[in-house]
PDB file of C-alpha atoms in Angstrom:
ATOM      1  CA  MET A   1      54.905   8.903 -36.118  1.00  0.00           C
ATOM      2  CA  GLN A   2      55.930  11.435 -33.715  1.00  0.00           C
ATOM      3  CA  ARG A   3      53.584  13.236 -31.393  1.00  0.00           C
ATOM      4  CA  ILE A   4      54.356  16.633 -29.841  1.00  0.00           C
ATOM      5  CA  ARG A   5      52.492  18.262 -26.970  1.00  0.00           C
ATOM      6  CA  LEU A   6      52.329  22.042 -27.069  1.00  0.00           C
ATOM      7  CA  ARG A   7      51.497  24.705 -24.367  1.00  0.00           C
ATOM      8  CA  TYR A   8      50.178  28.009 -25.607  1.00  0.00           C
ATOM      9  CA  THR A   9      48.984  31.104 -24.521  1.00  0.00           C
ATOM     10  CA  LYS A  10      46.183  33.665 -24.992  1.00  0.00           C
ATOM     11  CA  ARG A  11      47.113  37.090 -23.900  1.00  0.00           C
ATOM     12  CA  GLY A  12      46.247  40.867 -24.318  1.00  0.00           C
ATOM     13  CA  ARG A  13      43.515  41.279 -27.045  1.00  0.00           C
ATOM     14  CA  LEU A  14      43.599  37.915 -28.319  1.00  0.00           C
ATOM     15  CA  ARG A  15      41.868  36.638 -25.203  1.00  0.00           C
ATOM     16  CA  PHE A  16      38.764  37.222 -27.507  1.00  0.00           C
ATOM     17  CA  THR A  17      39.826  34.868 -29.972  1.00  0.00           C
ATOM     18  CA  SER A  18      37.217  31.957 -30.236  1.00  0.00           C
ATOM     19  CA  HIS A  19      38.658  28.426 -30.199  1.00  0.00           C
ATOM     20  CA  ARG A  20      37.418  28.251 -33.888  1.00  0.00           C
ATOM     21  CA  ASP A  21      39.293  31.103 -34.771  1.00  0.00           C
ATOM     22  CA  PHE A  22      42.339  29.889 -33.046  1.00  0.00           C
ATOM     23  CA  GLN A  23      42.016  26.451 -34.993  1.00  0.00           C
ATOM     24  CA  ARG A  24      42.241  28.493 -38.220  1.00  0.00           C
ATOM     25  CA  ALA A  25      45.140  30.339 -37.171  1.00  0.00           C
ATOM     26  CA  PHE A  26      47.036  27.449 -36.010  1.00  0.00           C
ATOM     27  CA  GLU A  27      46.513  25.408 -39.068  1.00  0.00           C
ATOM     28  CA  ARG A  28      47.837  28.311 -41.110  1.00  0.00           C
ATOM     29  CA  ALA A  29      50.671  28.443 -38.681  1.00  0.00           C
ATOM     30  CA  LEU A  30      51.412  24.673 -39.397  1.00  0.00           C
ATOM     31  CA  ARG A  31      51.681  25.341 -43.238  1.00  0.00           C
ATOM     32  CA  ARG A  32      53.709  28.414 -42.817  1.00  0.00           C
ATOM     33  CA  ALA A  33      56.345  26.436 -40.812  1.00  0.00           C
ATOM     34  CA  GLU A  34      56.378  23.538 -43.100  1.00  0.00           C
ATOM     35  CA  VAL A  35      55.405  21.088 -40.291  1.00  0.00           C
ATOM     36  CA  PRO A  36      55.357  17.630 -41.941  1.00  0.00           C
ATOM     37  CA  MET A  37      51.969  16.872 -40.394  1.00  0.00           C
ATOM     38  CA  ALA A  38      50.108  13.537 -40.467  1.00  0.00           C
ATOM     39  CA  TYR A  39      46.599  13.738 -41.904  1.00  0.00           C
ATOM     40  CA  SER A  40      43.271  11.982 -41.078  1.00  0.00           C
ATOM     41  CA  ALA A  41      41.817   9.595 -43.725  1.00  0.00           C
ATOM     42  CA  GLY A  42      38.768  10.139 -45.708  1.00  0.00           C
ATOM     43  CA  PHE A  43      37.522  12.570 -48.557  1.00  0.00           C
ATOM     44  CA  THR A  44      38.342  15.692 -46.494  1.00  0.00           C
ATOM     45  CA  PRO A  45      41.438  15.029 -44.813  1.00  0.00           C
ATOM     46  CA  HIS A  46      42.430  17.255 -41.717  1.00  0.00           C
ATOM     47  CA  PRO A  47      45.946  17.752 -39.856  1.00  0.00           C
ATOM     48  CA  LYS A  48      45.893  15.658 -36.918  1.00  0.00           C
ATOM     49  CA  VAL A  49      45.653  17.982 -34.281  1.00  0.00           C
ATOM     50  CA  SER A  50      44.003  17.320 -30.842  1.00  0.00           C
ATOM     51  CA  TYR A  51      42.793  20.224 -28.597  1.00  0.00           C
ATOM     52  CA  ALA A  52      42.221  19.783 -25.043  1.00  0.00           C
ATOM     53  CA  ASN A  53      39.635  21.883 -22.919  1.00  0.00           C
ATOM     54  CA  ALA A  54      40.134  25.265 -24.577  1.00  0.00           C
ATOM     55  CA  ALA A  55      39.360  28.460 -22.319  1.00  0.00           C
ATOM     56  CA  PRO A  56      36.116  30.357 -22.958  1.00  0.00           C
ATOM     57  CA  THR A  57      36.273  33.200 -25.423  1.00  0.00           C
ATOM     58  CA  GLY A  58      37.151  36.268 -23.745  1.00  0.00           C
ATOM     59  CA  THR A  59      39.410  34.857 -20.932  1.00  0.00           C
ATOM     60  CA  GLY A  60      43.206  35.062 -21.163  1.00  0.00           C
ATOM     61  CA  SER A  61      45.317  32.067 -20.505  1.00  0.00           C
ATOM     62  CA  GLU A  62      48.862  30.925 -19.891  1.00  0.00           C
ATOM     63  CA  ALA A  63      47.983  27.137 -20.081  1.00  0.00           C
ATOM     64  CA  GLU A  64      46.196  25.888 -23.163  1.00  0.00           C
ATOM     65  CA  TYR A  65      47.205  22.558 -24.489  1.00  0.00           C
ATOM     66  CA  LEU A  66      47.144  20.520 -27.804  1.00  0.00           C
ATOM     67  CA  GLU A  67      48.891  17.606 -29.389  1.00  0.00           C
ATOM     68  CA  ILE A  68      49.948  17.189 -32.951  1.00  0.00           C
ATOM     69  CA  ALA A  69      51.031  13.911 -35.202  1.00  0.00           C
ATOM     70  CA  LEU A  70      53.975  14.288 -37.499  1.00  0.00           C
ATOM     71  CA  THR A  71      55.226  11.963 -40.276  1.00  0.00           C
ATOM     72  CA  GLU A  72      58.833  12.838 -39.650  1.00  0.00           C
ATOM     73  CA  ALA A  73      60.424  13.509 -36.427  1.00  0.00           C
ATOM     74  CA  ARG A  74      61.284  17.100 -35.471  1.00  0.00           C
ATOM     75  CA  ASP A  75      63.027  18.789 -32.475  1.00  0.00           C
ATOM     76  CA  PRO A  76      60.444  19.793 -30.118  1.00  0.00           C
ATOM     77  CA  GLU A  77      62.250  23.184 -29.406  1.00  0.00           C
ATOM     78  CA  LEU A  78      62.725  24.139 -32.675  1.00  0.00           C
ATOM     79  CA  LEU A  79      59.117  23.437 -33.655  1.00  0.00           C
ATOM     80  CA  ARG A  80      58.105  25.318 -31.024  1.00  0.00           C
ATOM     81  CA  ALA A  81      59.997  28.522 -32.240  1.00  0.00           C
ATOM     82  CA  LEU A  82      58.982  28.081 -35.819  1.00  0.00           C
ATOM     83  CA  LEU A  83      55.213  27.895 -34.868  1.00  0.00           C
ATOM     84  CA  ASP A  84      55.470  30.719 -32.420  1.00  0.00           C
ATOM     85  CA  GLU A  85      56.948  32.988 -35.170  1.00  0.00           C
ATOM     86  CA  SER A  86      54.080  31.971 -37.361  1.00  0.00           C
ATOM     87  CA  LEU A  87      51.250  33.035 -34.972  1.00  0.00           C
ATOM     88  CA  PRO A  88      50.316  36.562 -33.953  1.00  0.00           C
ATOM     89  CA  ALA A  89      51.528  38.081 -30.797  1.00  0.00           C
ATOM     90  CA  GLY A  90      49.219  37.221 -28.018  1.00  0.00           C
ATOM     91  CA  LEU A  91      48.964  33.349 -29.301  1.00  0.00           C
ATOM     92  CA  ASP A  92      52.414  32.316 -28.088  1.00  0.00           C
ATOM     93  CA  VAL A  93      53.607  28.751 -28.087  1.00  0.00           C
ATOM     94  CA  VAL A  94      55.752  28.414 -24.997  1.00  0.00           C
ATOM     95  CA  GLU A  95      56.494  24.906 -24.624  1.00  0.00           C
ATOM     96  CA  ALA A  96      56.754  21.687 -26.588  1.00  0.00           C
ATOM     97  CA  VAL A  97      57.538  18.343 -25.554  1.00  0.00           C
ATOM     98  CA  GLU A  98      57.631  14.911 -27.485  1.00  0.00           C
ATOM     99  CA  ALA A  99      54.687  12.714 -26.212  1.00  0.00           C
ATOM    100  CA  ARG A 100      56.140   9.817 -24.597  1.00  0.00           C
ATOM    101  CA  THR A 101      53.074   8.828 -22.180  1.00  0.00           C
ATOM    102  CA  SER A 102      49.442   8.515 -22.947  1.00  0.00           C
ATOM    103  CA  GLY A 103      46.298  10.253 -22.060  1.00  0.00           C
ATOM    104  CA  LEU A 104      47.188  14.298 -21.849  1.00  0.00           C
ATOM    105  CA  ALA A 105      43.256  15.208 -21.762  1.00  0.00           C
ATOM    106  CA  ASP A 106      43.078  12.657 -18.720  1.00  0.00           C
ATOM    107  CA  ARG A 107      45.616  14.691 -17.025  1.00  0.00           C
ATOM    108  CA  LEU A 108      43.595  18.108 -17.342  1.00  0.00           C
ATOM    109  CA  THR A 109      41.243  17.523 -14.190  1.00  0.00           C
ATOM    110  CA  ALA A 110      41.521  20.975 -12.792  1.00  0.00           C
ATOM    111  CA  SER A 111      42.259  24.527 -13.580  1.00  0.00           C
ATOM    112  CA  GLU A 112      43.655  27.596 -11.696  1.00  0.00           C
ATOM    113  CA  TRP A 113      42.274  30.914 -12.507  1.00  0.00           C
ATOM    114  CA  GLU A 114      42.875  34.843 -11.479  1.00  0.00           C
ATOM    115  CA  LEU A 115      39.960  37.029 -11.580  1.00  0.00           C
ATOM    116  CA  ARG A 116      40.479  40.634 -11.539  1.00  0.00           C
ATOM    117  CA  LEU A 117      37.838  42.695 -10.006  1.00  0.00           C
ATOM    118  CA  ASP A 118      38.409  46.367 -10.883  1.00  0.00           C
ATOM    119  CA  GLY A 119      36.362  48.774  -8.867  1.00  0.00           C
ATOM    120  CA  VAL A 120      35.620  46.175  -6.072  1.00  0.00           C
ATOM    121  CA  ASP A 121      37.005  46.759  -2.510  1.00  0.00           C
ATOM    122  CA  PRO A 122      39.079  43.741  -1.365  1.00  0.00           C
ATOM    123  CA  ALA A 123      37.163  43.607   2.012  1.00  0.00           C
ATOM    124  CA  GLU A 124      33.897  43.618   0.208  1.00  0.00           C
ATOM    125  CA  ALA A 125      35.460  40.616  -2.067  1.00  0.00           C
ATOM    126  CA  GLU A 126      36.700  38.811   1.066  1.00  0.00           C
ATOM    127  CA  ARG A 127      33.179  38.952   2.559  1.00  0.00           C
ATOM    128  CA  ALA A 128      31.721  37.619  -0.795  1.00  0.00           C
ATOM    129  CA  VAL A 129      34.155  34.845  -0.850  1.00  0.00           C
ATOM    130  CA  ALA A 130      33.611  33.855   2.729  1.00  0.00           C
ATOM    131  CA  ALA A 131      29.812  33.587   2.102  1.00  0.00           C
ATOM    132  CA  PHE A 132      30.354  31.371  -1.079  1.00  0.00           C
ATOM    133  CA  LYS A 133      32.627  29.052   0.769  1.00  0.00           C
ATOM    134  CA  ALA A 134      30.225  28.627   3.845  1.00  0.00           C
ATOM    135  CA  ALA A 135      27.113  27.762   1.395  1.00  0.00           C
ATOM    136  CA  GLU A 136      26.431  24.127   1.134  1.00  0.00           C
ATOM    137  CA  ALA A 137      25.138  25.042  -2.276  1.00  0.00           C
ATOM    138  CA  VAL A 138      25.294  27.968  -4.848  1.00  0.00           C
ATOM    139  CA  GLU A 139      22.917  27.695  -7.421  1.00  0.00           C
ATOM    140  CA  VAL A 140      23.694  29.380 -10.649  1.00  0.00           C
ATOM    141  CA  GLN A 141      21.977  29.613 -14.237  1.00  0.00           C
ATOM    142  CA  ARG A 142      23.477  29.523 -17.787  1.00  0.00           C
ATOM    143  CA  MET A 143      22.157  29.796 -21.109  1.00  0.00           C
ATOM    144  CA  THR A 144      22.617  26.863 -23.188  1.00  0.00           C
ATOM    145  CA  LYS A 145      21.279  25.738 -26.704  1.00  0.00           C
ATOM    146  CA  ASN A 146      18.579  23.942 -25.050  1.00  0.00           C
ATOM    147  CA  GLY A 147      17.418  26.902 -22.823  1.00  0.00           C
ATOM    148  CA  VAL A 148      18.244  27.834 -19.393  1.00  0.00           C
ATOM    149  CA  ARG A 149      20.122  25.362 -17.115  1.00  0.00           C
ATOM    150  CA  THR A 150      20.480  25.537 -13.430  1.00  0.00           C
ATOM    151  CA  PHE A 151      23.365  23.850 -11.313  1.00  0.00           C
ATOM    152  CA  ASP A 152      25.167  23.878  -8.133  1.00  0.00           C
ATOM    153  CA  ALA A 153      28.635  25.671  -8.610  1.00  0.00           C
ATOM    154  CA  ARG A 154      29.759  24.979  -5.145  1.00  0.00           C
ATOM    155  CA  PRO A 155      31.041  21.415  -5.264  1.00  0.00           C
ATOM    156  CA  ALA A 156      33.556  21.902  -8.255  1.00  0.00           C
ATOM    157  CA  VAL A 157      35.139  24.867  -6.138  1.00  0.00           C
ATOM    158  CA  VAL A 158      38.528  23.595  -4.762  1.00  0.00           C
ATOM    159  CA  GLN A 159      39.999  26.917  -3.746  1.00  0.00           C
ATOM    160  CA  LEU A 160      38.758  30.526  -3.501  1.00  0.00           C
ATOM    161  CA  GLU A 161      40.714  33.232  -2.063  1.00  0.00           C
ATOM    162  CA  THR A 162      41.447  36.798  -2.071  1.00  0.00           C
ATOM    163  CA  GLN A 163      45.203  37.891  -2.999  1.00  0.00           C
ATOM    164  CA  ALA A 164      46.813  40.987  -2.208  1.00  0.00           C
ATOM    165  CA  GLU A 165      46.960  43.768  -4.585  1.00  0.00           C
ATOM    166  CA  PRO A 166      50.173  44.678  -6.579  1.00  0.00           C
ATOM    167  CA  ALA A 167      52.277  47.157  -4.775  1.00  0.00           C
ATOM    168  CA  ASP A 168      52.994  49.097  -8.108  1.00  0.00           C
ATOM    169  CA  ARG A 169      49.384  49.675  -9.411  1.00  0.00           C
ATOM    170  CA  PRO A 170      48.940  52.443 -11.638  1.00  0.00           C
ATOM    171  CA  THR A 171      45.749  54.002 -10.175  1.00  0.00           C
ATOM    172  CA  ASP A 172      44.224  54.226  -6.550  1.00  0.00           C
ATOM    173  CA  GLN A 173      40.930  52.669  -7.811  1.00  0.00           C
ATOM    174  CA  PRO A 174      39.926  49.729  -5.500  1.00  0.00           C
ATOM    175  CA  CYS A 175      40.606  46.172  -7.291  1.00  0.00           C
ATOM    176  CA  ALA A 176      40.016  42.901  -5.753  1.00  0.00           C
ATOM    177  CA  ILE A 177      41.954  39.858  -7.103  1.00  0.00           C
ATOM    178  CA  LEU A 178      40.671  36.448  -6.632  1.00  0.00           C
ATOM    179  CA  ARG A 179      42.615  33.017  -7.173  1.00  0.00           C
ATOM    180  CA  LEU A 180      40.173  30.067  -8.247  1.00  0.00           C
ATOM    181  CA  VAL A 181      40.833  26.298  -8.457  1.00  0.00           C
ATOM    182  CA  VAL A 182      37.923  24.382 -10.029  1.00  0.00           C
ATOM    183  CA  ARG A 183      37.721  20.778 -10.971  1.00  0.00           C
ATOM    184  CA  HIS A 184      36.786  20.091 -14.385  1.00  0.00           C
ATOM    185  CA  VAL A 185      33.367  18.391 -13.899  1.00  0.00           C
ATOM    186  CA  THR A 186      30.149  17.828 -16.033  1.00  0.00           C
ATOM    187  CA  PRO A 187      28.405  20.677 -16.548  1.00  0.00           C
ATOM    188  CA  ALA A 188      31.840  22.380 -16.480  1.00  0.00           C
ATOM    189  CA  VAL A 189      31.884  25.343 -13.640  1.00  0.00           C
ATOM    190  CA  ARG A 190      33.527  28.206 -15.355  1.00  0.00           C
ATOM    191  CA  PRO A 191      34.788  31.557 -13.751  1.00  0.00           C
ATOM    192  CA  ASP A 192      31.836  33.404 -14.933  1.00  0.00           C
ATOM    193  CA  ASP A 193      29.744  30.821 -13.123  1.00  0.00           C
ATOM    194  CA  VAL A 194      31.475  31.510  -9.723  1.00  0.00           C
ATOM    195  CA  LEU A 195      31.141  35.202 -10.413  1.00  0.00           C
ATOM    196  CA  SER A 196      27.148  34.528 -10.717  1.00  0.00           C
ATOM    197  CA  GLY A 197      27.577  32.504  -7.518  1.00  0.00           C
ATOM    198  CA  LEU A 198      29.249  35.453  -5.774  1.00  0.00           C
ATOM    199  CA  ARG A 199      26.555  37.745  -6.891  1.00  0.00           C
ATOM    200  CA  ALA A 200      23.817  35.241  -5.560  1.00  0.00           C
ATOM    201  CA  VAL A 201      25.156  34.654  -2.199  1.00  0.00           C
ATOM    202  CA  ALA A 202      26.593  38.346  -1.374  1.00  0.00           C
ATOM    203  CA  ASP A 203      25.399  40.691  -4.020  1.00  0.00           C
ATOM    204  CA  LEU A 204      28.703  41.199  -5.427  1.00  0.00           C
ATOM    205  CA  ALA A 205      28.475  42.908  -8.848  1.00  0.00           C
ATOM    206  CA  PRO A 206      31.812  44.617 -10.093  1.00  0.00           C
ATOM    207  CA  PRO A 207      30.968  47.675 -11.924  1.00  0.00           C
ATOM    208  CA  VAL A 208      33.135  46.701 -14.995  1.00  0.00           C
ATOM    209  CA  PRO A 209      33.817  43.421 -16.677  1.00  0.00           C
ATOM    210  CA  VAL A 210      36.181  41.046 -14.728  1.00  0.00           C
ATOM    211  CA  ALA A 211      39.400  40.197 -16.278  1.00  0.00           C
ATOM    212  CA  VAL A 212      39.824  36.442 -16.238  1.00  0.00           C
ATOM    213  CA  THR A 213      42.985  34.558 -16.911  1.00  0.00           C
ATOM    214  CA  ARG A 214      43.771  30.762 -16.595  1.00  0.00           C
ATOM    215  CA  LEU A 215      47.050  30.555 -15.012  1.00  0.00           C
ATOM    216  CA  ALA A 216      47.471  26.457 -15.032  1.00  0.00           C
ATOM    217  CA  GLN A 217      45.499  23.195 -15.827  1.00  0.00           C
ATOM    218  CA  GLY A 218      46.514  19.778 -15.182  1.00  0.00           C
ATOM    219  CA  LEU A 219      46.043  17.009 -12.429  1.00  0.00           C
ATOM    220  CA  LEU A 220      44.751  18.294  -9.119  1.00  0.00           C
ATOM    221  CA  ASP A 221      46.824  17.519  -6.132  1.00  0.00           C
ATOM    222  CA  GLU A 222      44.084  16.895  -3.337  1.00  0.00           C
ATOM    223  CA  GLU A 223      46.220  17.258  -0.515  1.00  0.00           C
ATOM    224  CA  THR A 224      47.440  20.866  -1.441  1.00  0.00           C
ATOM    225  CA  GLY A 225      44.635  21.841  -3.578  1.00  0.00           C
ATOM    226  CA  THR A 226      47.187  22.911  -6.251  1.00  0.00           C
ATOM    227  CA  VAL A 227      47.213  22.161 -10.122  1.00  0.00           C
ATOM    228  CA  THR A 228      50.282  20.088 -11.275  1.00  0.00           C
ATOM    229  CA  ASP A 229      51.877  20.437 -14.912  1.00  0.00           C
ATOM    230  CA  PRO A 230      50.530  18.051 -17.145  1.00  0.00           C
ATOM    231  CA  LEU A 231      53.600  17.921 -19.419  1.00  0.00           C
ATOM    232  CA  ALA A 232      55.941  16.854 -16.485  1.00  0.00           C
ATOM    233  CA  PRO A 233      55.360  12.968 -17.218  1.00  0.00           C
ATOM    234  CA  ASP A 234      56.566  13.608 -20.776  1.00  0.00           C
ATOM    235  CA  ARG A 235      59.780  15.679 -19.712  1.00  0.00           C
ATOM    236  CA  GLU A 236      60.523  12.818 -16.983  1.00  0.00           C
ATOM    237  CA  ALA A 237      60.152   9.988 -19.674  1.00  0.00           C
ATOM    238  CA  ALA A 238      62.363  11.778 -22.144  1.00  0.00           C
ATOM    239  CA  THR A 239      64.956  12.311 -19.407  1.00  0.00           C
ATOM    240  CA  ALA A 240      64.772   8.572 -18.447  1.00  0.00           C
ATOM    241  CA  PHE A 241      65.122   7.735 -22.093  1.00  0.00           C
ATOM    242  CA  ILE A 242      68.398   9.964 -22.647  1.00  0.00           C
ATOM    243  CA  SER A 243      69.812   8.506 -19.376  1.00  0.00           C
ATOM    244  CA  ALA A 244      69.340   4.934 -20.443  1.00  0.00           C
ATOM    245  CA  GLY A 245      70.771   5.576 -23.969  1.00  0.00           C
ATOM    246  CA  SER A 246      73.841   7.077 -22.435  1.00  0.00           C
ATOM    247  CA  ALA A 247      74.044   4.072 -19.865  1.00  0.00           C
ATOM    248  CA  ALA A 248      73.974   1.784 -22.687  1.00  0.00           C
ATOM    249  CA  ALA A 249      76.653   3.501 -24.801  1.00  0.00           C
ATOM    250  CA  ALA A 250      78.905   3.680 -21.753  1.00  0.00           C
ATOM    251  CA  LYS A 251      78.666  -0.167 -21.513  1.00  0.00           C
ATOM    252  CA  ALA A 252      79.205  -0.747 -25.157  1.00  0.00           C
ATOM    253  CA  PRO A 253      82.640  -2.333 -26.150  1.00  0.00           C
ATOM    254  CA  ALA A 254      84.906  -0.090 -27.778  1.00  0.00           C
TER     255      ALA A 254
END
């Protein structure tokens, strides 16, 4: 059995796709691309697809991950292209590697997000960010199926900074852009929780909905505060395997 790990995106209007909607679209894409999927046992077999830490509905993402199990070996890049063609534009399969290491989900310990606050002056956002970072605790509330839950959003936030506005912005309206790095903890702290925290500590209330995009997710480098590529170990293992095979072939007698 071969396992393939994929990175896919949610762009444009497709950011409003729920995780359940994506699952249905992806399973249709598997059938269209004639992928030789392995199936679960039991009365209602399902294709063996493992989804990892999906982004909330309404947020864009450049770094969503899943793993599929195949009954026959396939070239990862060819498989990626076939699946990408079978999905709607905006749900794009951008990378595929053969799984040669264990624990993909265990390597998704943090996310990097971009928050675009249209209508907010960057100086105002910077003051709010400073207040958030200076606070020892930032209590926020979230509605759950069991009612309203209150929790501290501050410990999960590794980095929160304002970024310079693009030089080629099409309008002269103010726009603040935030870069957020957050640990994956329980309960999960999401970008909207951080926005609630900014409102709580500094009364920052964007006049229009904030555009949120996940830029990366993976292991957190504690020294630099950056999020590393979770597929890098698989690529390195594949390179080592090819190198070992080439060396063995060179030593074989003619």
